[in-house]
Amino acid sequence: MQTSNAKSSYSRKLRKCPDCGHALVASILYGMPDISDELFEKVERNEVMFGGCVIELDQPNWQCSKCKMEFY
């Protein structure tokens, strides 16, 4: 859930959330990923999150692990 109505676009993954400044930003993984122990470890460390199995054109790429702001 994004905290503002503006869509924030970035050319690469940020080191900190542009909204709250938290240093852990997760990549959002869409589709049907190959499930592995390594993938679940990344999910547990909040490095990756599952975005769902439906892939659409205009979906966010990253999400703050603290405030849940999504950005592109």
PDB file of C-alpha atoms in Angstrom:
ATOM      1  CA  MET A   1       0.000   0.000   0.000  1.00  0.00           C
ATOM      2  CA  GLN A   2       1.518   3.287  -1.106  1.00  0.00           C
ATOM      3  CA  THR A   3       1.281   6.177   1.337  1.00  0.00           C
ATOM      4  CA  SER A   4       0.862   8.877  -1.306  1.00  0.00           C
ATOM      5  CA  ASN A   5      -1.129   9.164  -4.512  1.00  0.00           C
ATOM      6  CA  ALA A   6       1.903  10.049  -6.637  1.00  0.00           C
ATOM      7  CA  LYS A   7       3.639   7.257  -8.486  1.00  0.00           C
ATOM      8  CA  SER A   8       7.367   7.332  -7.762  1.00  0.00           C
ATOM      9  CA  SER A   9       9.581   6.021 -10.580  1.00  0.00           C
ATOM     10  CA  TYR A  10      13.246   5.086 -10.274  1.00  0.00           C
ATOM     11  CA  SER A  11      15.686   3.532 -12.740  1.00  0.00           C
ATOM     12  CA  ARG A  12      17.169   1.192 -10.123  1.00  0.00           C
ATOM     13  CA  LYS A  13      16.471  -0.200  -6.674  1.00  0.00           C
ATOM     14  CA  LEU A  14      16.946   2.392  -3.960  1.00  0.00           C
ATOM     15  CA  ARG A  15      19.019   1.768  -0.830  1.00  0.00           C
ATOM     16  CA  LYS A  16      16.446   3.562   1.352  1.00  0.00           C
ATOM     17  CA  CYS A  17      12.717   4.120   1.172  1.00  0.00           C
ATOM     18  CA  PRO A  18      11.938   7.561  -0.291  1.00  0.00           C
ATOM     19  CA  ASP A  19       8.995   7.902   2.119  1.00  0.00           C
ATOM     20  CA  CYS A  20      10.263   6.808   5.557  1.00  0.00           C
ATOM     21  CA  GLY A  21      14.014   6.391   4.992  1.00  0.00           C
ATOM     22  CA  HIS A  22      14.069   2.745   6.122  1.00  0.00           C
ATOM     23  CA  ALA A  23      17.133   0.968   4.743  1.00  0.00           C
ATOM     24  CA  LEU A  24      15.493  -2.333   3.787  1.00  0.00           C
ATOM     25  CA  VAL A  25      13.720  -2.199   0.427  1.00  0.00           C
ATOM     26  CA  ALA A  26      12.376  -5.476  -0.959  1.00  0.00           C
ATOM     27  CA  SER A  27      12.153  -6.481  -4.610  1.00  0.00           C
ATOM     28  CA  ILE A  28       8.654  -7.590  -5.582  1.00  0.00           C
ATOM     29  CA  LEU A  29       8.552 -10.936  -7.391  1.00  0.00           C
ATOM     30  CA  TYR A  30       5.553 -11.616  -9.654  1.00  0.00           C
ATOM     31  CA  GLY A  31       4.427 -14.752 -11.437  1.00  0.00           C
ATOM     32  CA  MET A  32       5.129 -18.353 -10.483  1.00  0.00           C
ATOM     33  CA  PRO A  33       8.715 -18.353  -9.152  1.00  0.00           C
ATOM     34  CA  ASP A  34      10.859 -21.436  -8.712  1.00  0.00           C
ATOM     35  CA  ILE A  35      10.524 -22.109  -5.016  1.00  0.00           C
ATOM     36  CA  SER A  36      13.798 -22.790  -3.239  1.00  0.00           C
ATOM     37  CA  ASP A  37      15.283 -22.574   0.230  1.00  0.00           C
ATOM     38  CA  GLU A  38      17.351 -19.591  -0.957  1.00  0.00           C
ATOM     39  CA  LEU A  39      14.216 -17.749  -2.088  1.00  0.00           C
ATOM     40  CA  PHE A  40      12.457 -18.328   1.239  1.00  0.00           C
ATOM     41  CA  GLU A  41      15.542 -17.129   3.114  1.00  0.00           C
ATOM     42  CA  LYS A  42      15.390 -13.880   1.104  1.00  0.00           C
ATOM     43  CA  VAL A  43      11.695 -13.541   1.953  1.00  0.00           C
ATOM     44  CA  GLU A  44      12.434 -14.075   5.646  1.00  0.00           C
ATOM     45  CA  ARG A  45      15.125 -11.344   5.486  1.00  0.00           C
ATOM     46  CA  ASN A  46      12.619  -8.994   3.745  1.00  0.00           C
ATOM     47  CA  GLU A  47      14.831  -8.789   0.648  1.00  0.00           C
ATOM     48  CA  VAL A  48      12.109 -10.212  -1.620  1.00  0.00           C
ATOM     49  CA  MET A  49       8.330 -10.288  -1.378  1.00  0.00           C
ATOM     50  CA  PHE A  50       5.738 -12.080  -3.474  1.00  0.00           C
ATOM     51  CA  GLY A  51       3.543  -9.773  -5.546  1.00  0.00           C
ATOM     52  CA  GLY A  52       1.089 -12.382  -6.806  1.00  0.00           C
ATOM     53  CA  CYS A  53       0.806 -14.640  -9.806  1.00  0.00           C
ATOM     54  CA  VAL A  54      -0.841 -12.115 -12.149  1.00  0.00           C
ATOM     55  CA  ILE A  55       1.681 -10.104 -14.153  1.00  0.00           C
ATOM     56  CA  GLU A  56       0.457  -6.733 -15.420  1.00  0.00           C
ATOM     57  CA  LEU A  57       2.234  -3.931 -17.266  1.00  0.00           C
ATOM     58  CA  ASP A  58       2.190  -1.252 -14.575  1.00  0.00           C
ATOM     59  CA  GLN A  59       3.119  -2.981 -11.320  1.00  0.00           C
ATOM     60  CA  PRO A  60       5.579  -1.680  -8.702  1.00  0.00           C
ATOM     61  CA  ASN A  61       9.083  -3.175  -8.614  1.00  0.00           C
ATOM     62  CA  TRP A  62       9.963  -2.548  -4.958  1.00  0.00           C
ATOM     63  CA  GLN A  63       8.328  -2.146  -1.551  1.00  0.00           C
ATOM     64  CA  CYS A  64       9.590  -0.717   1.722  1.00  0.00           C
ATOM     65  CA  SER A  65       9.669  -3.469   4.346  1.00  0.00           C
ATOM     66  CA  LYS A  66       8.646  -0.980   7.054  1.00  0.00           C
ATOM     67  CA  CYS A  67       6.000   1.449   5.730  1.00  0.00           C
ATOM     68  CA  LYS A  68       4.970  -0.752   2.757  1.00  0.00           C
ATOM     69  CA  MET A  69       5.271   2.085   0.227  1.00  0.00           C
ATOM     70  CA  GLU A  70       5.501   0.652  -3.282  1.00  0.00           C
ATOM     71  CA  PHE A  71       7.554   2.289  -6.007  1.00  0.00           C
ATOM     72  CA  TYR A  72       8.430   1.717  -9.627  1.00  0.00           C
TER      73      TYR A  72
END
